[in-house]
Each structure stands twice: as C-alpha cells, then as structure tokens.
Amino acid sequence: MPEAVHGLGVSPGRAAGPAYRMAGPPVLPPAGPVADPARESALAAQALRDVAEHLERHAARASNPQAREILEAQSLIAADPALLESAEEGIAAGLGAAHALDAACARHREALLAAGGYFADRAGDLDDIRNRAVAAVLGLPMPGVPDPGHPYILIADDLAPADTAGLDPATVLALVTEKGGPTSHTAILARTLGLPAVVACRDAAGIDDGTLLGVDGNTGYVEVGIAEDVAAAIRLEAAARRERRAAGHGPGRTADGHPVALLLNIGSAHDLRAPEDAEGVGLFRTEFLFLDRRDAPSFEEQVAAYTAVLRALPGRRVVIRTLDAGSDKPLPFLRLPGEANPALGVRGLRTSRVRPEILDTQLDALAEAARGSDAETWVMAPMVSTVAEAAAFARRARERGLRHVGAMVEVPAAALHARRLLEVVDFLSIGTNDLGQYAFAADRQHGELADLLDPWQPGLLQLIAMCAEAGREASKPVGVCGEAAADPLLATVLAGLGVRSLSMAAPAVPDVRDALARRSLAECEAGARRALAAEGPAEARAAAGDAAG
Amino acid sequence: MPEKTVIIGSRSGLHARPAKMFVQAAARQGVAVRIRVGDRPPVPATSMLGVLALGAEHGTAVILQADGPGAEEALDSLAELLSRDLDAEEPADA
C-alpha cells in the first residue's frame, strides 16, 4: 500500500510522476592547508566554466524569454574573468578552491550591494553561482531545480523566485514543498503555470528521488510509492482536465446562467497575452512602473503605460489599483524610513499621507488615459482602513473625472464597515491575502502559520460575506481579487456569498470557469452556507465540495 | 586615449538585459574597451560584474575608453547601443 503524506493543496489538479528533490546549498568543509595552489586554481576555473555552461544550456532551453534573459545574465557573471581573478587571489592567499570561490562571490556580492537599488538585486545571482560553483568543486549535487531528463514532480524545502526562474512547466508535473503557505511564492507560481501544488507538507522531507508520487493539489494529499497503473489513471484524468480547460470559453456564469465576471490580475500590458478572450481586468497592479527606479515615473510615462492596457480592452472593465508600496514593499524614491513592523506601517494608500503628490500624479495620469480609451476605467485604492480615507480618495479621483472609484478591502475594519464604505465609493474589491493576514494576525511570509492563512478559514469567509451582503444592499459590485478567487471550489463559494467578480492570474481562469459552470447559483449558495458554518478550513472545503456535489 | 561619453538610455539603467547586451557587444569588439562613471576607476566592458557594480542608472553619463586600431569604431558602436532604451526593444530571438 502506498503511504500518504498531507499538506495544503494550493493549486488544483492531479499529477503522477517520479519525485526529484531540489538540492540545498552546499556546506563548506572546514578550511584546511592547501597542498597544491595550482591545482586549486584549476579546480576553481573549471567549476566556474561548468557553472557558466550549465546556465547557458538552461538559458537556451528556457521557454520564457524573461527567464532566458536572467539565466544568460547569470551565465555572463559566472564567466566573468573578474570573478576567477578574485578566486585566484584567495588561493594565492592560502585558501582551497571551494573557500576561494565562496570568498570571491562574497566580495563581488558586496560590490553589487554597494551599487544599491536594483543592482543590489543581482546579489542573489552571486549566491546562486556561489552555491553551484562550490558544489561543483566539492562534487556535491548541483543545487537548484533538478534535471533528470524526463517529466517529474519537484520536491523542495521551499521555492524562491530565483529557484523557479528556469522552471519548465513542460517537465515539472507538480510542486510539493515542505514549507510555504497559500500565498507563498510557490503557490502563486503554481497557479500561474497551472501546475498542481501542495505546500506545508512536512513529511515530504522523507520522499526519496525517483519514488512514484500521486499529487492532489485540491486536497493536499500526496500518495508516495504508487503503482504504475494508478499513476497511469491519474495521468489520464489530468489529460482530460487539460482538454476540458482548453474547451471552455466565454464569460463566467453558473450552470443556471447567473453571471460571475472572470477578470485577470495583471502587472502590465505584457500580461495580456490574449486580451480578446478576457472579460476584463480585475486587478492592474501599477507597481511595475515604480519599481527599479530612483524617481517617480513622469505623468507622460504613466499615461502611456495605462493607455497600453486600456486600449487592449475596449468596452471592457479595467480595475486599476493605485500604487501599493510602502515600508513593506520599499521603493527608493518614496524615501520612507524603515519600520519595526512594515506590514502594519505606512503602506498602500497610507503612503499618500507622506507623499501625496505621487498619488495626485498617478490619478492625473489615470484620468488622462481613461479619456483616451473606450475601456471602462475603474480605479481603486489599496489598504483602505476607514470611511474617511475612502471618501478622501474618492474625492481626489472624481475631481479628475474618474467615474468608477473603489476601495480595496484588506483591513478587517474596512470589511466591518463595508456598508458605510459603499456610501462613499462605487465598488469594493477584496484582497483576500492581506485580509487573511490581518484578520488572523499571521504574517503572510510565516511558514509555520500557513493554516491560519488558508483562504478557507470560515472567519475570513465571514468577512467576505459581510462585504458581499453590503454590496447586495447597495446594489454596488463587490469582487475578490486575492488568490482565493483562483481556487475553483472556493470560487463557487465566493459566488454563493454574493461576490460578483473574481480576478485571478490568466491560467487559473479555465478551471474556475469550469467549476462555476457545473453548479447552479442555489448550489453555490448552499456550499457557501456550509463553508461559513464549518469548524475550520478543511471542514469548510469538504462541506463546500459535498454541497456542490 | 580616445574616450566617448554617453547617457544611459535604458529605462532600468545598465542593468539586467541592457547590461547583458552591452557586455556581449563589448566582447565582440576587436579592441579592449573600458567603462567608468565619473572619476571612479574604469572596469573592462566585458566584465558583467564590473559593469553592474558601476550602478549606472537611466540618465547616468558613462565614459567609454579604448585604444589602438578600431578604437573609434568600437566606441561609436557601443555608445550607440547604450544611448538606446534597450528595455523597450524586444529580444531578437523571441
């Protein structure tokens, strides 16, 4: 009998295949005397050559152009003669190859950190090169995404963005991590790529490479050591699901035709690969314009970026979120002081308390872009806590001619006052990730608290229900744009609670559309009632599944 | 030694893709080119780490220098590259 281990299912679907583990960073042996410096130099040179070639090979195979650029740049860093020179200096000073490479990478890492800003972001590349080069010298398995040469299920402690840049969705069948939560990078990446994923699965540590696994990204169960015929059955089911996903199209609606708009979460016009198929955009994060720079983007630059998105969606709704940054997502030009508790500090709309001109310019640019397009331009503020904040934001937006003005509900106080918020704004959009973090007083990045951040927590669902109810009373739209909207079963519950639009990463749309199309509104409502009444997230999930049949 | 000053045209500065394109182009020149910002010591234009550590942002003036036959042509070609907004250009092979 196969053994089952359990975690949190964070990206739906099933997959079967052999497990391969991402190796951790190599540990340096104690430094010892060096007998032959020339041999150490040759080892260091060979290791850097190997790493550069490895990265170049991966770059050539990467399907995503952005991933390819990152890998090519990394390969150039590994091949940089300056890096080898530094290592040789270390060897001349008495270090072995592994220690010399470690020190050389650390030194150049410092130089990049000193350059500051986005140059400092490349410091992570040197950590990666250090790990690979040291592993090569010591003869340890190459850290990073494994490459067994056939499709496999990736097992890892946790996945960071750098680990997954080269991850190929054609070879990775599913993700299983020991740490992480529903809003971790792994979860978001898996949903973006449409891969089944289970996180916070502690017992995955005991899975050996090559073991045949069956992964269920809905329930969070991982069956270890399944038989080949069981794997074949799961593969058949997965293929059927892919076919069903490909066949679905059109606007979101329940089986009895009640519309639930399926909108996209995007960061720029680049994310709109097939705008003609989209009902609209539910969350346009404008941060990308502001990242990687020392000065705020100009009015003209902003108008151009917003226009690019609005023009792609004539006649459709585009919900634009004003700058969501602050001490939690620092931007150099905001010049905000560090804070002991950034998640509770000056962030989101609060940033405009200290730098009001940035929001003014952004609203000017949004109004200008809206005038130049046929899209329905909706504008909303992040991290609204009080009615007064929402009213002030609405006034500033409407003064400029913006007609659809809304507030995000991420702070529990805003959910409690949803009814009053809707007296001053035209719509609400619930950001479930932050609403969960604040309602449960659990840091989104905290792996140990993943269960509290589960979007199926009945306490979180209750807050969403309050907002939806307020929307029904005021006849104003209430949507969800957090990761919760991308979970097909949860999407039916949200629809049952009265949420009128769901916004998610594009790859999540087909499964959500399919889940909604299989249930009547009454069935969604029954599922929602049972989920609200459930004791905990697992019970809520099970109850919603039963109710929906 | 021939020098040429150029303003970085790429929106993200001499970083990521623009840095990669510059380093690769420098490696294709038949002559050794160095690059610096202000009075700081120059670094080889073929060193990715050196180029990144310049911290040259959008609008930063950088000075290219090279010597010997072909130096002028190399400087012209690299300066032209740096003056463009390389972030806005699609990857040639995508």
Short mmCIF file of C-alpha atoms in Angstrom, two decimals, chain A residues 80 82 112 115 119, chain B residues 8 13-16 18-20 22-24 26 33-37 40 43-57 62 64 82:
data_model
loop_
_atom_site.label_atom_id
_atom_site.label_comp_id
_atom_site.label_asym_id
_atom_site.label_seq_id
_atom_site.Cartn_x
_atom_site.Cartn_y
_atom_site.Cartn_z
CA ASP A 80 33.35 36.95 -15.79
CA ALA A 82 36.99 39.23 -12.66
CA LEU A 112 26.79 44.98 -6.06
CA ALA A 115 25.88 49.93 -6.00
CA PHE A 119 21.90 46.47 -8.94
CA ILE B 8 22.36 55.63 -20.46
CA GLY B 13 19.68 51.58 -16.33
CA LEU B 14 22.74 49.50 -17.21
CA HIS B 15 21.20 46.51 -15.52
CA ALA B 16 19.74 43.10 -16.39
CA PRO B 18 20.83 46.14 -21.15
CA ALA B 19 23.95 45.15 -19.17
CA LYS B 20 23.94 41.72 -20.76
CA PHE B 22 26.36 45.67 -23.60
CA VAL B 23 28.81 43.09 -22.20
CA GLN B 24 28.13 40.75 -25.10
CA ALA B 26 31.84 44.63 -25.91
CA VAL B 33 37.06 48.74 -24.10
CA ARG B 34 36.79 50.09 -20.57
CA ILE B 35 33.90 51.90 -18.98
CA ARG B 36 33.65 54.22 -15.97
CA VAL B 37 31.34 56.61 -14.19
CA ARG B 40 35.80 56.17 -10.39
CA VAL B 43 36.32 48.45 -15.46
CA PRO B 44 36.60 46.17 -18.51
CA ALA B 45 33.41 46.49 -20.59
CA THR B 46 33.43 42.71 -20.88
CA SER B 47 33.08 42.21 -17.11
CA MET B 48 29.43 41.72 -16.21
CA LEU B 49 30.18 42.18 -12.51
CA GLY B 50 32.22 45.31 -13.12
CA VAL B 51 29.54 46.81 -15.35
CA LEU B 52 26.75 46.05 -12.86
CA ALA B 53 28.77 47.45 -9.95
CA LEU B 54 29.01 50.80 -11.80
CA GLY B 55 25.43 51.33 -10.67
CA ALA B 56 24.73 53.33 -13.86
CA GLU B 57 21.06 54.25 -13.94
CA VAL B 62 29.27 56.88 -18.57
CA LEU B 64 33.90 54.58 -22.66
CA LEU B 82 23.99 52.48 -24.58
#
